[in-house]
Coordinates of C-alpha atoms in Angstrom, one line a residue:
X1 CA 67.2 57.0 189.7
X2 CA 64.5 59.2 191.3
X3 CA 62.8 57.7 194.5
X4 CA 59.0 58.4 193.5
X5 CA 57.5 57.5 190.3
X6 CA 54.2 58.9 188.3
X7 CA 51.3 56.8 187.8
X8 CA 51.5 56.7 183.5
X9 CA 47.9 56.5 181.9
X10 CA 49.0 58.2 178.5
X11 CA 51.9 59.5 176.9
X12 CA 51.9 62.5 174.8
X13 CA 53.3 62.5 171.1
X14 CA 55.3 66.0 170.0
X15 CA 56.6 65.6 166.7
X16 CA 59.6 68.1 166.7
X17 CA 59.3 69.2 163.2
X18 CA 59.7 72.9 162.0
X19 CA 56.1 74.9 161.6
X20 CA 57.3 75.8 158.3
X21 CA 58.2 72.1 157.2
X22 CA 54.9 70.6 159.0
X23 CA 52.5 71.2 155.8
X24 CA 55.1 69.5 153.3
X25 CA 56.0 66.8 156.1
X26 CA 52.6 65.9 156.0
X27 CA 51.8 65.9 152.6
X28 CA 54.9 63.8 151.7
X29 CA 53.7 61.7 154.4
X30 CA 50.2 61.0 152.9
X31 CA 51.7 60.3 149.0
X32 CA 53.9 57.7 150.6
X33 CA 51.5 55.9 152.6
X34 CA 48.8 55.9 149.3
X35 CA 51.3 54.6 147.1
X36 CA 52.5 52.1 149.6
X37 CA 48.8 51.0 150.2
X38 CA 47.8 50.8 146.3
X39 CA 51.4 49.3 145.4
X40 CA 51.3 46.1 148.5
X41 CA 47.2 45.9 147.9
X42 CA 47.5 45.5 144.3
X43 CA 50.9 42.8 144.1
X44 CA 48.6 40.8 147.3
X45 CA 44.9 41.1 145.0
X46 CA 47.4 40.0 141.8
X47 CA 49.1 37.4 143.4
X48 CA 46.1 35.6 145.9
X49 CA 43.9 35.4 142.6
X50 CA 46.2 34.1 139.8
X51 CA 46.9 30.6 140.5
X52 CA 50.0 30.7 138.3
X53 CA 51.2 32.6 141.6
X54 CA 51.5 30.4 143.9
X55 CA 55.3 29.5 143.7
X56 CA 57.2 29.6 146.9
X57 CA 58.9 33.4 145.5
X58 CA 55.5 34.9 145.1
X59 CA 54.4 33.4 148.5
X60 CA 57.2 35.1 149.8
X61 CA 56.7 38.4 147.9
X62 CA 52.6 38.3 149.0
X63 CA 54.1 38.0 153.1
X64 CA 56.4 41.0 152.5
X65 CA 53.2 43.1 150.8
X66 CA 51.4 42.4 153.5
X67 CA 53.9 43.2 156.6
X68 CA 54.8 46.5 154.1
X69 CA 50.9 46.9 154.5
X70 CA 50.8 46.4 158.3
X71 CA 53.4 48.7 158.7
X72 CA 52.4 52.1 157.0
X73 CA 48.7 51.4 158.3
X74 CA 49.9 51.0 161.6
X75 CA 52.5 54.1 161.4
X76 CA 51.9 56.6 159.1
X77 CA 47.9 58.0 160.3
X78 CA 49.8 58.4 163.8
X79 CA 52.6 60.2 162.8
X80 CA 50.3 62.3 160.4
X81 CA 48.0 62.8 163.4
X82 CA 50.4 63.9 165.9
X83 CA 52.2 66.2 163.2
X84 CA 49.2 68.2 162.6
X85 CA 48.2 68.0 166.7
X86 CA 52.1 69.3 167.4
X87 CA 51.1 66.5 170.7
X88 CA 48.8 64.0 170.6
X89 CA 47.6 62.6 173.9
X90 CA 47.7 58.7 173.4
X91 CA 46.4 56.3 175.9
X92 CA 49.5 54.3 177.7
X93 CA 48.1 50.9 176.7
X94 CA 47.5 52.4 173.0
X95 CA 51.0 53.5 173.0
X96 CA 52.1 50.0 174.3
X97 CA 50.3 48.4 171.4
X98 CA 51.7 50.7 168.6
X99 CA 54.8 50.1 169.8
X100 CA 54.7 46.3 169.9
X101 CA 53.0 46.2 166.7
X102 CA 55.7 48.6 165.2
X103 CA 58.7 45.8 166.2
X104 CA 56.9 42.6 165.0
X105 CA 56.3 43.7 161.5
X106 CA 60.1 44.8 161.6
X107 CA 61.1 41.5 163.1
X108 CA 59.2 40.1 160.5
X109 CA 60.1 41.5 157.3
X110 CA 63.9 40.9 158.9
X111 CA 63.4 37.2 158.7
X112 CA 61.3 37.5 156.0
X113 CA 63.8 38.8 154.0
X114 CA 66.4 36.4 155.0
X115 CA 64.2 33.7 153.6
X116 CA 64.1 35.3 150.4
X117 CA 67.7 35.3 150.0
X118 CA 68.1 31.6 151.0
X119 CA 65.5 30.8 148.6
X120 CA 67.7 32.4 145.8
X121 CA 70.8 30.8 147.3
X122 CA 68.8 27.6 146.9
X123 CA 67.5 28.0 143.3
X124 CA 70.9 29.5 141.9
X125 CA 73.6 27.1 143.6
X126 CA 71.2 23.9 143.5
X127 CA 68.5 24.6 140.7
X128 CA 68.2 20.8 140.4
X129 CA 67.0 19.9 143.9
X130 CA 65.0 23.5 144.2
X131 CA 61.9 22.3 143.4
X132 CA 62.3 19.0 146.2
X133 CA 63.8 21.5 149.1
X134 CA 61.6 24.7 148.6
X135 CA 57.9 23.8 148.4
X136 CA 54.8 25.9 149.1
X137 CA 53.9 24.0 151.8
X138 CA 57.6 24.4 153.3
X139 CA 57.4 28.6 152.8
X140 CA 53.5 28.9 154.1
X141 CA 55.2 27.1 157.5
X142 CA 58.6 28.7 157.8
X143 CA 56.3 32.2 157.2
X144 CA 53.8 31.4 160.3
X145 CA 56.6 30.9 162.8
X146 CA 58.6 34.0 161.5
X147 CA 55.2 35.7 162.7
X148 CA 55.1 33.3 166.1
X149 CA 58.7 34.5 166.4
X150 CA 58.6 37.6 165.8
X151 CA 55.2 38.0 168.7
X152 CA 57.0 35.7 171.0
X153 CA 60.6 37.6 170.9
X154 CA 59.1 40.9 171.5
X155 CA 57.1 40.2 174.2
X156 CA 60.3 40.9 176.6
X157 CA 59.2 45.1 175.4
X158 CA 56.3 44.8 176.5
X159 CA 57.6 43.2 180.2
X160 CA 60.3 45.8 180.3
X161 CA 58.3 48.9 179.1
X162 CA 55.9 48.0 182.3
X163 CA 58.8 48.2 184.4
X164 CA 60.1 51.5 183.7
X165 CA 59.5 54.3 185.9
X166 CA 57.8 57.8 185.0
X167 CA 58.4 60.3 187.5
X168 CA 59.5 64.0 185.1
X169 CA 57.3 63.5 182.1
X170 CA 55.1 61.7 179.8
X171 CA 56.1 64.0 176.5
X172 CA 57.8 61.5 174.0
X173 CA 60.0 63.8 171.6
X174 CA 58.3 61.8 168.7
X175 CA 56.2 60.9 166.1
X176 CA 55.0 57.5 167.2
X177 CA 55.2 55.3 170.3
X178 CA 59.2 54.0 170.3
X179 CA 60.5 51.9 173.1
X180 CA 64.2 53.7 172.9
X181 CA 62.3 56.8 173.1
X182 CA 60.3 55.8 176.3
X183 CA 63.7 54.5 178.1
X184 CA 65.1 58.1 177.6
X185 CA 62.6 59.5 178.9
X186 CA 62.0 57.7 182.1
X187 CA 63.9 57.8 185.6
X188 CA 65.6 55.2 185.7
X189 CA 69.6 55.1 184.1
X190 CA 69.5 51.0 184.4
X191 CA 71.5 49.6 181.6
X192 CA 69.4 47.0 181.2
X193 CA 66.3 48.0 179.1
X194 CA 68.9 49.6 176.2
X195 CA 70.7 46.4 176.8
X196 CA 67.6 44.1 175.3
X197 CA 67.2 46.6 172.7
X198 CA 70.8 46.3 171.5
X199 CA 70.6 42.4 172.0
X200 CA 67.8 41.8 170.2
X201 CA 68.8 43.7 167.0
X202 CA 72.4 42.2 166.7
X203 CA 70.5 38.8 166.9
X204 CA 67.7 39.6 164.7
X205 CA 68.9 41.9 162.2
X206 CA 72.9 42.2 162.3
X207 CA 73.0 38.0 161.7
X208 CA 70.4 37.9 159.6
X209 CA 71.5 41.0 157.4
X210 CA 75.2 38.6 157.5
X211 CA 73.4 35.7 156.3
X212 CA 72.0 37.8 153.8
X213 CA 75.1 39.3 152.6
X214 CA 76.6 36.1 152.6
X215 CA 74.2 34.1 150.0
X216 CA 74.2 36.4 147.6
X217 CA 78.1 36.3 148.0
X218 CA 77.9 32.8 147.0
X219 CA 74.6 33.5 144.8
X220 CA 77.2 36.3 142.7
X221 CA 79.9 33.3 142.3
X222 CA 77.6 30.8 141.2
X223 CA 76.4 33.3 138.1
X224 CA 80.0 33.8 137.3
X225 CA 80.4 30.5 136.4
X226 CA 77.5 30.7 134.4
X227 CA 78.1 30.5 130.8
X228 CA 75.1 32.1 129.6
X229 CA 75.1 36.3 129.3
X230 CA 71.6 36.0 129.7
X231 CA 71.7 33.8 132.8
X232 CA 74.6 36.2 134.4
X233 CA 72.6 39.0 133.6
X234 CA 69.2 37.6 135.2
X235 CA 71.0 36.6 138.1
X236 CA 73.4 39.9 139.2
X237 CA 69.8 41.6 138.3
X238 CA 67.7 39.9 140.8
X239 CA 70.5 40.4 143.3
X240 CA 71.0 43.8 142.9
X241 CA 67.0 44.4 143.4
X242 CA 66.8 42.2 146.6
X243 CA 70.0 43.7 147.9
X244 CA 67.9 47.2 147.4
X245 CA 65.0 46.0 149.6
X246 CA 68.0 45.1 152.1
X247 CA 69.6 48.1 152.1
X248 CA 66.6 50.7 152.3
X249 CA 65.5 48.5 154.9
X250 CA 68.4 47.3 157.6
X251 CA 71.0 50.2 157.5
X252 CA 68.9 53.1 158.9
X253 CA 67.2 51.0 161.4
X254 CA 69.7 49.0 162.4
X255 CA 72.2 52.2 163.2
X256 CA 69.4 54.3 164.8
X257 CA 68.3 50.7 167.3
X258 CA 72.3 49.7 167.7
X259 CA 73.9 52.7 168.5
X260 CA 71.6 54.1 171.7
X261 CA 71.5 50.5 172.7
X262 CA 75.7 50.7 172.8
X263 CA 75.2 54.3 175.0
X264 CA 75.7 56.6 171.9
X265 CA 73.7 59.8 171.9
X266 CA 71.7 60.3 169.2
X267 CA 70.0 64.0 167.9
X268 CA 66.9 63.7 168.1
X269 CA 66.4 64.8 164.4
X270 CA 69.1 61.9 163.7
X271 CA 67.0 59.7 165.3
X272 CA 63.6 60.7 164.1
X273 CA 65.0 60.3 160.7
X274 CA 66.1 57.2 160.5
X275 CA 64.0 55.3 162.0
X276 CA 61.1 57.0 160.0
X277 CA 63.0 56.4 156.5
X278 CA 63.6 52.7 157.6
X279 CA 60.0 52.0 158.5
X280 CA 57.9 54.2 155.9
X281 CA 60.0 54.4 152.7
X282 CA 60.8 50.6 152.2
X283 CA 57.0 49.3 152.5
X284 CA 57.0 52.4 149.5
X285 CA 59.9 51.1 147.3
X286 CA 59.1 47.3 147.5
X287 CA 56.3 46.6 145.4
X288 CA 58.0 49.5 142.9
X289 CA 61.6 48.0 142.7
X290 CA 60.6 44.3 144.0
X291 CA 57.1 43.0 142.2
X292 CA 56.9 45.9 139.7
X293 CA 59.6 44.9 137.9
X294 CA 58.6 41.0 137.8
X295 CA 57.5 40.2 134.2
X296 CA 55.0 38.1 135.5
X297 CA 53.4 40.2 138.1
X298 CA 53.6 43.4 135.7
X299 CA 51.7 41.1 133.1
X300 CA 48.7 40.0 135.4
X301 CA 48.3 44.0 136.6
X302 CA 48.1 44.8 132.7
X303 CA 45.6 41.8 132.4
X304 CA 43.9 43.3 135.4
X305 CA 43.7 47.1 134.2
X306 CA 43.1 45.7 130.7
X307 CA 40.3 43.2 130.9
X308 CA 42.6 41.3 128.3
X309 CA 44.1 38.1 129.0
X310 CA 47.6 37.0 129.0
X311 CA 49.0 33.6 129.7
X312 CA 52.8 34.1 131.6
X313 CA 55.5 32.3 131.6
X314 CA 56.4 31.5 134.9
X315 CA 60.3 31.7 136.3
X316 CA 60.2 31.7 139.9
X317 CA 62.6 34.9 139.8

């Protein structure tokens, strides 16, 4: 660790993309974050103003639009911005904030989706006594302290990011603000700060993602029992679409967060890459392979962009 340390008042952003690839990054870029903000603006509009809507599933699915919403807004004009700057100066407290915000709406949509998948444990393997153990009421609480949580947990980045010393450079090799990115980058080899970053994943995405796995284990051997086709085929198809959302989401954030955490060196590429897919491309996918497909939500868009009206059945599914 080096005995003097540099006064940090911003940090600069240099997106290491190829010239050549920077016109294409950037346009890819932009289609994503319009699709993801007409996709999660349009399931939230459909689902806030049809009262027939307001199951605990589609509470659930609004919560996930919303954090999907959070998260490109929040992400994807900075990384477009510092891509076409090649670096971006951004203020230290800006960077700070970007950074936070980034991790809660992770946090978030972590628990988040473990509450979906309990909710389909619950309504699969005790359909009966769904209605009595999953209310609204019970989902609009457990969804305002997975936000308290998720604000209160990462707090300790914040505390630790304040400690670390600057005393080489300021130049983070990346498209947004990333607190693995700043602990590379400072003087200080203290195992400590990767420590928190490891700790906190494994607690708040490998056990969840395990809890997840693990109802629809039990979800897949409650439809085989199922005598119905139909009911087997519902089932094993709403699993396979949540599992989806899982996977796009967890695996390539979950190795790019673990692995530095655990001392493993990372290309910088490597690095850039997944966490990008695993932040930009699920808020993206979601409302396509999550709400899309929904007979109920795809009949209130088509009574939206109609003008005609159409009276759905509700499922819950």
């Amino acid at each position: 660790m080096f005995n003097s340390s540099l006064f940090m008042s911003e940090f600069v952003l240099h997106c290491e993309i190829k010239p050549e690839q920077r016109n294409t990054t950037t346009t890819l870029l932009i289609l994503i974050y319009l699709v993801s903000l007409i996709g999660n603006l349009l399931v939230i509009l459909i689902i806030m103003t049809n009262r027939q809507l307001q199951s605990p599933m589609y509470i659930y699915i609004c919560t996930l639009a919303m954090i999907d919403l959070a998260n490109s807004t929040i992400l994807i004009p900075k990384m477009v911005s510092a891509i076409l700057s090649e670096s971006l100066v951004v203020a230290y407290t800006a960077c700070l904030v970007q950074m936070y915000l980034i991790l809660n709406v992770e946090l978030m949509e972590s628990l988040l989706l473990t509450f979906m998948a309990l909710d389909r444990y619950v309504a699969v393997v005790f359909p009966l006594r769904y209605p009595s153990i999953v209310t609204s009421k019970a989902v609009c609480i457990g969804v305002t302290l997975l936000a308290i949580s998720a604000f209160l947990i990462n707090t300790s980045y914040i505390i630790f990011t304040n400690e670390l010393p600057f005393c080489q450079t300021n130049i983070l090799p990346y498209c947004f603000c990333d607190y693995a990115t700043m602990v590379h980058i400072a003087c200080t080899e203290d195992p400590k700060y990767l420590l928190l970053l490891s700790t906190i994943v494994i607690t708040t995405g490998v056990f969840p993602l395990a809890l997840i796995l693990f109802s629809y284990v039990i979800i897949a051997l409650a439809a085989l029992r199922i005598s119905s086709v139909e009911g087997k085929r519902k089932v094993f198809s709403t699993c396979l679409t949540h599992l989806l959302v899982v996977g796009l989401f967890y695996i390539p954030l979950m190795t790019s967060y673990i692995l530095p955490g655990a001392g493993v060196k990372l290309s910088t590429e490597a690095y850039n890459a997944m966490v990008i897919v695993g932040n930009v491309v699920p808020p993206m996918m979601n409302p396509i392979i999550y709400s899309f497909r929904n007979k109920e939500i795809k009949s209130s868009i088509y009574k939206l962009l109609s003008g005609k009206k159409t009276s759905p059945k509700i499922n819950n599914q």
